[in-house]
PDB file of C-alpha atoms in Angstrom:
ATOM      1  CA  UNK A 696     -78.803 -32.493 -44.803  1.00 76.00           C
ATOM      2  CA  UNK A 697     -78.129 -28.591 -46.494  1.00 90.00           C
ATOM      3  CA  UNK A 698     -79.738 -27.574 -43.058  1.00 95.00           C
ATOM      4  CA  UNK A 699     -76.583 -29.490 -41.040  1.00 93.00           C
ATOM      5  CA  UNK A 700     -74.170 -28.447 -43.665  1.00 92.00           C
ATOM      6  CA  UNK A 701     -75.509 -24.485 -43.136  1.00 93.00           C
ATOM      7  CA  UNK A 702     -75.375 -24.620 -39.535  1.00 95.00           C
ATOM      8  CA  UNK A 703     -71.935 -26.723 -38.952  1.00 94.00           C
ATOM      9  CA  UNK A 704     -71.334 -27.153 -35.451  1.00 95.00           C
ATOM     10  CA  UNK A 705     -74.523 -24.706 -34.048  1.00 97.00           C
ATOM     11  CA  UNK A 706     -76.624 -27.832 -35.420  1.00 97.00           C
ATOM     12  CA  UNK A 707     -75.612 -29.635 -32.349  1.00 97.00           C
ATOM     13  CA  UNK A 708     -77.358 -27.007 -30.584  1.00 98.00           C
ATOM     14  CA  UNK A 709     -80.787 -27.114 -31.575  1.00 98.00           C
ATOM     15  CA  UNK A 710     -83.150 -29.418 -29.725  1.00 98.00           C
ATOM     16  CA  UNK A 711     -83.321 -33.091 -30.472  1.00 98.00           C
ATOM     17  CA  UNK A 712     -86.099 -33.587 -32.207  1.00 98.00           C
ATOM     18  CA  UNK A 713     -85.311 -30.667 -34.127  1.00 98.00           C
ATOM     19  CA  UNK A 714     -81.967 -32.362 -35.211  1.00 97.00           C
ATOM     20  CA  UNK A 715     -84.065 -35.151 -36.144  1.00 96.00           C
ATOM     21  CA  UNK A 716     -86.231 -33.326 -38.077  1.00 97.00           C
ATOM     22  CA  UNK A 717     -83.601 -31.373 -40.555  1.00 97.00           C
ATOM     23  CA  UNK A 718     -81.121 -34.063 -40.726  1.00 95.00           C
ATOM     24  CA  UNK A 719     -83.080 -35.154 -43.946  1.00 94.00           C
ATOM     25  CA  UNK A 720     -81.598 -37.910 -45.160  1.00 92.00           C
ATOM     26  CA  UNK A 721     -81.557 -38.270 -49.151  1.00 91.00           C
ATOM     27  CA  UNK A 722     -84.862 -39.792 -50.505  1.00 84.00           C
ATOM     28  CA  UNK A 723     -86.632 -39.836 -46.874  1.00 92.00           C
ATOM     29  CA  UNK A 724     -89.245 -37.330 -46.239  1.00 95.00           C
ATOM     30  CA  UNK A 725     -90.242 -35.884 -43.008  1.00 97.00           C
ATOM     31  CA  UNK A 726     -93.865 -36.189 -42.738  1.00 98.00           C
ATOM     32  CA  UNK A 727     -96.119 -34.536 -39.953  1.00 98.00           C
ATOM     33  CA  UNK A 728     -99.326 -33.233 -39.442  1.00 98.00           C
ATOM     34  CA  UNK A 729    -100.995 -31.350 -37.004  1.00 98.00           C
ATOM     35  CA  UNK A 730    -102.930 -27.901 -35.746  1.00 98.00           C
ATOM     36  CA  UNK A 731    -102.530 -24.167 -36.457  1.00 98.00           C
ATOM     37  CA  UNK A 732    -104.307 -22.304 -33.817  1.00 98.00           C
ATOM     38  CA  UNK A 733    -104.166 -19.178 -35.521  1.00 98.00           C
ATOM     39  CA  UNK A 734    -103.601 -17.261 -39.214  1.00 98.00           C
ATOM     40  CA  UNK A 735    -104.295 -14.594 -40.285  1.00 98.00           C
ATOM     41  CA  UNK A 736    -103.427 -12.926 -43.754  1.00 97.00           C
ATOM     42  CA  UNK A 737    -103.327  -9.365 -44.290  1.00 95.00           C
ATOM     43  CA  UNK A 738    -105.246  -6.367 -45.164  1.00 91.00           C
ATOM     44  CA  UNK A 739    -108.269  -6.365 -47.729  1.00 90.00           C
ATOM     45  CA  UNK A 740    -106.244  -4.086 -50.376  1.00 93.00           C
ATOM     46  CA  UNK A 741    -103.693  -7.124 -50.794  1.00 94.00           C
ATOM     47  CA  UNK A 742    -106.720  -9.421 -52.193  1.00 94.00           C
ATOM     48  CA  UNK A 743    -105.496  -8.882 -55.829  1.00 93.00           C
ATOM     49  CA  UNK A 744    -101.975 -10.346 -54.689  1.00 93.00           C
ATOM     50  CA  UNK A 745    -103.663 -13.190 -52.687  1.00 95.00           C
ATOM     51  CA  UNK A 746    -105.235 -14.385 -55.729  1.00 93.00           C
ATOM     52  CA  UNK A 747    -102.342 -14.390 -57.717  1.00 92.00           C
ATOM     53  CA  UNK A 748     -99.621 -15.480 -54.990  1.00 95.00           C
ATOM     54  CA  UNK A 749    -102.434 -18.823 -54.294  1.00 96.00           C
ATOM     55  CA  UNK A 750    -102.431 -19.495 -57.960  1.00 96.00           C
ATOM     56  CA  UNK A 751     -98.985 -20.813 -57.757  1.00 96.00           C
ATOM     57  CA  UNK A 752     -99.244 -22.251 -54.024  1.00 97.00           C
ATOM     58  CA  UNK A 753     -97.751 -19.559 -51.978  1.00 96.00           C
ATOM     59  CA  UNK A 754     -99.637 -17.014 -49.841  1.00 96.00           C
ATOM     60  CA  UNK A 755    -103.336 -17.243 -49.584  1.00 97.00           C
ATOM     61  CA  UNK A 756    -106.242 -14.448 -48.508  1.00 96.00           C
ATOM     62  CA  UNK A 757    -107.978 -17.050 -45.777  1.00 97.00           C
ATOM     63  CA  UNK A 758    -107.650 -16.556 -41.664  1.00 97.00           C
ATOM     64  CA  UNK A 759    -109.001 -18.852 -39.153  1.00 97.00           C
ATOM     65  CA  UNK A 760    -108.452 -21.249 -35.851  1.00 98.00           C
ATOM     66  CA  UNK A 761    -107.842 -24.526 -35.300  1.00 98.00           C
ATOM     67  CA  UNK A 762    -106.983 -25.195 -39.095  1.00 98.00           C
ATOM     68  CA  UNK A 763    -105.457 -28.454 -39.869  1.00 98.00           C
ATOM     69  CA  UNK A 764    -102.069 -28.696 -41.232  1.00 97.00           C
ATOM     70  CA  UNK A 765     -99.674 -30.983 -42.943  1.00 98.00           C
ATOM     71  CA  UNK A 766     -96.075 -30.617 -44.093  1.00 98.00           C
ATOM     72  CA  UNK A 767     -93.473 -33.081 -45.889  1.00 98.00           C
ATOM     73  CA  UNK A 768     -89.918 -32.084 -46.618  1.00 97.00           C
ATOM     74  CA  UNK A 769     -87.956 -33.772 -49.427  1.00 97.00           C
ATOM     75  CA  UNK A 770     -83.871 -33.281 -49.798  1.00 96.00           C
ATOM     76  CA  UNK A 771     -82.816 -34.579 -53.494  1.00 95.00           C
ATOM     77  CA  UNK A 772     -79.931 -33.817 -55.399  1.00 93.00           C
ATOM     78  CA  UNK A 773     -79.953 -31.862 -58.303  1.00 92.00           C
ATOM     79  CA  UNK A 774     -78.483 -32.499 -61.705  1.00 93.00           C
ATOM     80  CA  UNK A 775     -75.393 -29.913 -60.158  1.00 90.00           C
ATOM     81  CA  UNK A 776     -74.863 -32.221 -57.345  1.00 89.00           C
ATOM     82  CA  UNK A 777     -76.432 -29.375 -55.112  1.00 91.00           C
ATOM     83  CA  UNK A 778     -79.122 -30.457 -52.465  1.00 92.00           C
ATOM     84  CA  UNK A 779     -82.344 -29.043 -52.651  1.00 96.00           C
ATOM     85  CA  UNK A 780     -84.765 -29.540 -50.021  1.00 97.00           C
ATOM     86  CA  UNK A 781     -88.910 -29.389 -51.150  1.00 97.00           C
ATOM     87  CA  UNK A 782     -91.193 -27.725 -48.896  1.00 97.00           C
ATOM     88  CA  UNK A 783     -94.933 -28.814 -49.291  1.00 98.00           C
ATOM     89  CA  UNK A 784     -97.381 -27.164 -46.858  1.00 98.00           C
ATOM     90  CA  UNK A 785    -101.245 -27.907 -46.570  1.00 98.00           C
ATOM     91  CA  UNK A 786    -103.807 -26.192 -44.611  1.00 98.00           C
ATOM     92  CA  UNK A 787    -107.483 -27.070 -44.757  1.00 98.00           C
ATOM     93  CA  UNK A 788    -110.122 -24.693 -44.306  1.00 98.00           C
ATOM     94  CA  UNK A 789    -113.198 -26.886 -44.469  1.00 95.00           C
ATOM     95  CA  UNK A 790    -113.459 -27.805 -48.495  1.00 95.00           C
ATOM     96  CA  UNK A 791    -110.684 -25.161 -49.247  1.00 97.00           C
ATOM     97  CA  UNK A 792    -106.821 -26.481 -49.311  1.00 98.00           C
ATOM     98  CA  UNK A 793    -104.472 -24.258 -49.274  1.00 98.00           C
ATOM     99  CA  UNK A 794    -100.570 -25.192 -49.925  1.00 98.00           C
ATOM    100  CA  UNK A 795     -97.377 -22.972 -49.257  1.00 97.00           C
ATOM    101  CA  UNK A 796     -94.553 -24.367 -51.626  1.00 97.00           C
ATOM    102  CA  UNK A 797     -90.916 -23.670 -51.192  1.00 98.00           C
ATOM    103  CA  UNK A 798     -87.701 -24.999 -52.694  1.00 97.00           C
ATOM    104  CA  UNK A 799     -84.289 -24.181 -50.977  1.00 97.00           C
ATOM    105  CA  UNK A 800     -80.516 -24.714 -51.432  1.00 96.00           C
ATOM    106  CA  UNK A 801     -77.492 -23.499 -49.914  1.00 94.00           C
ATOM    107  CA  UNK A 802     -75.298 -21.040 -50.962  1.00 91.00           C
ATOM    108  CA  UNK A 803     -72.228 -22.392 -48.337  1.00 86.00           C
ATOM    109  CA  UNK A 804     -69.875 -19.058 -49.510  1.00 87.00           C
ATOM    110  CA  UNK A 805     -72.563 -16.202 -47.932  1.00 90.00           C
ATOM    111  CA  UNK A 806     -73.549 -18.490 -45.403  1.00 91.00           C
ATOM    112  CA  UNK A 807     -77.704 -18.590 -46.883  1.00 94.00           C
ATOM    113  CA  UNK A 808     -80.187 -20.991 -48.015  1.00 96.00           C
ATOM    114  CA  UNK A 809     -81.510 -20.027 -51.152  1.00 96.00           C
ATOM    115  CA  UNK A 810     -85.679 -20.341 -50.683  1.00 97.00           C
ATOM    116  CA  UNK A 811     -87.235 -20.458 -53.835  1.00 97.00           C
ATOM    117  CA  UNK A 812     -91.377 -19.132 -53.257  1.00 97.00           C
ATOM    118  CA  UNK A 813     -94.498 -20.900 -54.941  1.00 96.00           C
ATOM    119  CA  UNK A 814     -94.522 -23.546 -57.790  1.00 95.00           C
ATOM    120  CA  UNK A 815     -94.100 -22.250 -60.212  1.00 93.00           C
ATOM    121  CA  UNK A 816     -91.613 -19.631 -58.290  1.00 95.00           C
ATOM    122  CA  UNK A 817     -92.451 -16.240 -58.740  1.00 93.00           C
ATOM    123  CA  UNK A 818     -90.724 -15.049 -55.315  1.00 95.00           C
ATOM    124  CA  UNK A 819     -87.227 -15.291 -54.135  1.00 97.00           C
ATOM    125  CA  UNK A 820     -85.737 -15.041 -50.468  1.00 97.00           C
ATOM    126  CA  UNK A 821     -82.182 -15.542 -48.976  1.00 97.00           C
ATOM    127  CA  UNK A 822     -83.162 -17.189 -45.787  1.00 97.00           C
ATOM    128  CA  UNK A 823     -80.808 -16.735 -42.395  1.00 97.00           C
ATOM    129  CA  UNK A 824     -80.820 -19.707 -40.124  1.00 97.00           C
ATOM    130  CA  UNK A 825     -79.733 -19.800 -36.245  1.00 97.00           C
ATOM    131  CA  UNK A 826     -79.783 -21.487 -32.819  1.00 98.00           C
ATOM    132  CA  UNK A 827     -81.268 -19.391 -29.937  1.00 98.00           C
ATOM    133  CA  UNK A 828     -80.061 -21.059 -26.333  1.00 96.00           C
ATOM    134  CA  UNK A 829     -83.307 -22.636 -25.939  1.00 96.00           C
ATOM    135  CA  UNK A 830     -82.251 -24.549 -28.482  1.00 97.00           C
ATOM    136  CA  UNK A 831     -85.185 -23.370 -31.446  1.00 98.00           C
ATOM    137  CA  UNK A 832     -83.997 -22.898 -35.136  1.00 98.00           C
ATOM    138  CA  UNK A 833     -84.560 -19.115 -35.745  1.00 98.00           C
ATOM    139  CA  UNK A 834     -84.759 -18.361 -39.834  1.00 98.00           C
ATOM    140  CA  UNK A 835     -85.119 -14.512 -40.574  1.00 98.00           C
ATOM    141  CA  UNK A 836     -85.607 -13.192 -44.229  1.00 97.00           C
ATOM    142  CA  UNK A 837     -82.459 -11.311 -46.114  1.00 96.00           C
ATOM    143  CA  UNK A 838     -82.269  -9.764 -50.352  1.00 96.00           C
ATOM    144  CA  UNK A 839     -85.669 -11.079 -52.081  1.00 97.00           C
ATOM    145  CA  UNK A 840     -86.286 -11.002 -55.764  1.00 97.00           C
ATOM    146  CA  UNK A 841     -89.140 -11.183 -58.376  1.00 96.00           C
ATOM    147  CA  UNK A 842     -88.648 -14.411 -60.543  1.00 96.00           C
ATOM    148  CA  UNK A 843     -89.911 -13.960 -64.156  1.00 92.00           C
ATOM    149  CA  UNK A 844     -88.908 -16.927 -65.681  1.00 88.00           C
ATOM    150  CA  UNK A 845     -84.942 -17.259 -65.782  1.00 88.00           C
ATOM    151  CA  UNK A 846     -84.737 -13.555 -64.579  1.00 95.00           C
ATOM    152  CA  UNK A 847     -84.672 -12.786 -61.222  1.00 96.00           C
ATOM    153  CA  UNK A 848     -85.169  -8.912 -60.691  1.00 97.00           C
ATOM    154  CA  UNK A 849     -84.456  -7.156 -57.068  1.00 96.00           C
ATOM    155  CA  UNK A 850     -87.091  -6.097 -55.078  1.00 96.00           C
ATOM    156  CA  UNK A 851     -87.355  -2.792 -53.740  1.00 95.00           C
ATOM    157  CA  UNK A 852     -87.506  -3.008 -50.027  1.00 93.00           C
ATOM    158  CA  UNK A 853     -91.013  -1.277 -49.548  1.00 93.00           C
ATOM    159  CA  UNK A 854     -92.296  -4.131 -51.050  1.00 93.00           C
ATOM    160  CA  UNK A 855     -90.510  -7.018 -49.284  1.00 95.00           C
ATOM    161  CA  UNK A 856     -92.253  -9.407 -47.157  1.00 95.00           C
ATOM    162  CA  UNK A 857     -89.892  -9.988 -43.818  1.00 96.00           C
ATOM    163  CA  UNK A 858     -89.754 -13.206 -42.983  1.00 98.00           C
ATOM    164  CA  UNK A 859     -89.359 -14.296 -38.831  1.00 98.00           C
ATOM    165  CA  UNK A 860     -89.701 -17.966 -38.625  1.00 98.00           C
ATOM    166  CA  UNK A 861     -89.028 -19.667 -34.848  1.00 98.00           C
ATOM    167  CA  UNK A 862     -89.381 -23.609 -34.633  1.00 98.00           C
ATOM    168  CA  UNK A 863     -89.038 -25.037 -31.639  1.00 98.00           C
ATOM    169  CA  UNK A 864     -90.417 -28.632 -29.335  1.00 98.00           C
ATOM    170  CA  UNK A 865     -92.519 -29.051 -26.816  1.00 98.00           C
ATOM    171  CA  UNK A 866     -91.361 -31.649 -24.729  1.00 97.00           C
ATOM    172  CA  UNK A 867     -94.328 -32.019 -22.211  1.00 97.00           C
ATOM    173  CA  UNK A 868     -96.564 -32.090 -24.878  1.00 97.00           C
ATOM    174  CA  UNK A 869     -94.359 -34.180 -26.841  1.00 97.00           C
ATOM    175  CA  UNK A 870     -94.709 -31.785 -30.279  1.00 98.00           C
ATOM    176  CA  UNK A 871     -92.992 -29.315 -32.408  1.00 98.00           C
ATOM    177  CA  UNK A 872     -93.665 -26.080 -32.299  1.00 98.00           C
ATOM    178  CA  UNK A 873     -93.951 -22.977 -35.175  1.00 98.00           C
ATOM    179  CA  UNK A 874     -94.282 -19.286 -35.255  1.00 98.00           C
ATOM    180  CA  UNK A 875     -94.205 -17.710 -38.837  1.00 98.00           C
ATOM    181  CA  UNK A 876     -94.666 -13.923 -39.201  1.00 98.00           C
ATOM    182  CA  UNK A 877     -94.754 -12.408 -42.387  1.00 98.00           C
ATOM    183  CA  UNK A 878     -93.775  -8.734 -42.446  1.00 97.00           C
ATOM    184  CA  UNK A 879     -94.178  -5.537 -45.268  1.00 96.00           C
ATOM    185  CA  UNK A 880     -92.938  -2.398 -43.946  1.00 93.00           C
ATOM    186  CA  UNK A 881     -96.132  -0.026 -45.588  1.00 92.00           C
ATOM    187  CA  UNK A 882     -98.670  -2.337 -45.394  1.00 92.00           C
ATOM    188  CA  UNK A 883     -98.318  -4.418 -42.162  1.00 95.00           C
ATOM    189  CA  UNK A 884     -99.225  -8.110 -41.833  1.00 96.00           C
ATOM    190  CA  UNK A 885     -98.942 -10.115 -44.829  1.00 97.00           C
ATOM    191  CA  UNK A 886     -99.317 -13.386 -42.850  1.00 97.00           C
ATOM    192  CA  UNK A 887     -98.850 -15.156 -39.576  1.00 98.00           C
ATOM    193  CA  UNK A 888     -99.717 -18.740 -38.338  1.00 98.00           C
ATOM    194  CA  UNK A 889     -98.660 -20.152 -35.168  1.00 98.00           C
ATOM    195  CA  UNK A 890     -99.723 -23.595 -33.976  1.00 98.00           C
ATOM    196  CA  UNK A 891     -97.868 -27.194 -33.585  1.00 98.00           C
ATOM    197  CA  UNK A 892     -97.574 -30.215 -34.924  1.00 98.00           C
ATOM    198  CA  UNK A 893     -96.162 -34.127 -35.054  1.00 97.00           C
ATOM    199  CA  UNK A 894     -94.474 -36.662 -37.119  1.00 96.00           C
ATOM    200  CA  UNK A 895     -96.170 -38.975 -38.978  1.00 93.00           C
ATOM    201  CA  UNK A 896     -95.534 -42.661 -38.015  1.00 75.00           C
TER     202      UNK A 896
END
């Protein structure tokens, strides 16, 4: 529902099934499950920051093929009458599980969702959403901030991680489609899985 409300009338736009997918009605999840055929995290140096950022189910140190992958999105409404929509993210590398949280609002004034990073948060990212022709939901990265309990403190922007997110469907292979690249401008790849995927029935 925020995603409709964000987009207005480029929501009609975006492919089909991708309408279907962020309509989000209140209280009904969208469920799916499928394959990333490639991630990869970043450089060795960033292990420290793997280990803390998995802690609290955001980024992770593992790479691999073929990794299984499951997602379910949530939209409540807050105790403000604002909509928040959960992001829960799986991947499973053999015995290892490793989940990317996220929680996001709108902010409808500047035009941004607000994506809350990890649970608990300790990362924050306005998130810019848009319709290519083809019809794919484009999301870049804007202003992020360190979260430190009720304090949210700006992040230089060496140390930002640039978000490029495409989503798209496949109709002859009848699935949806994602590309998420995960940018810092000194040290390079912080994280990128591609692969696709299909709603649970």
């Amino acid at each position: 529902m925020i995603y409709q409300i964000l987009l207005g009338d480029d929501f009609q736009k975006l492919h089909p099934k991708l309408q279907e997918r962020y309509l989000l009605p209140l209280d009904e999840p969208f469920v799916a499950t499928g394959i990333m055929q490639k991630i990869q995290s970043g450089a060795k140096i960033l292990s420290p920051f793997y280990t803390l950022a998995s802690k609290v189910n955001f980024l992770f140190p593992e790479s691999g093929e073929q990794i299984p992958f499951s997602i379910r999105n949530t939209c409540t409404v807050l105790p403000n009458n604002e909509y928040e929509v959960e992001w829960e993210r799986a991947f499973y590398f053999g015995d290892i599980v490793r989940r990317f949280d996220a929680k996001m609002t709108i902010d409808t004034e500047k035009q941004i969702v607000k994506d809350y990073l990890g649970s608990p948060s300790l990362f924050y990212s306005d998130l810019h959403f848009s319709v290519s022709k083809e019809g794919r939901l484009i999301i870049r990265s804007g202003v992020q901030r360190f979260v430190v309990g009720k304090l949210e403190i700006p992040m230089p922007k060496f140390l930002e991680g640039r978000v490029l997110v495409e989503e798209g469907y496949d109709d002859k292979r009848d699935v949806y489609t994602i590309h998420v690249s995960i940018h810092n401008p000194l040290l390079g790849r912080l994280m990128m899985y591609a692969g696709q995927f299909k709603k649970a029935m």
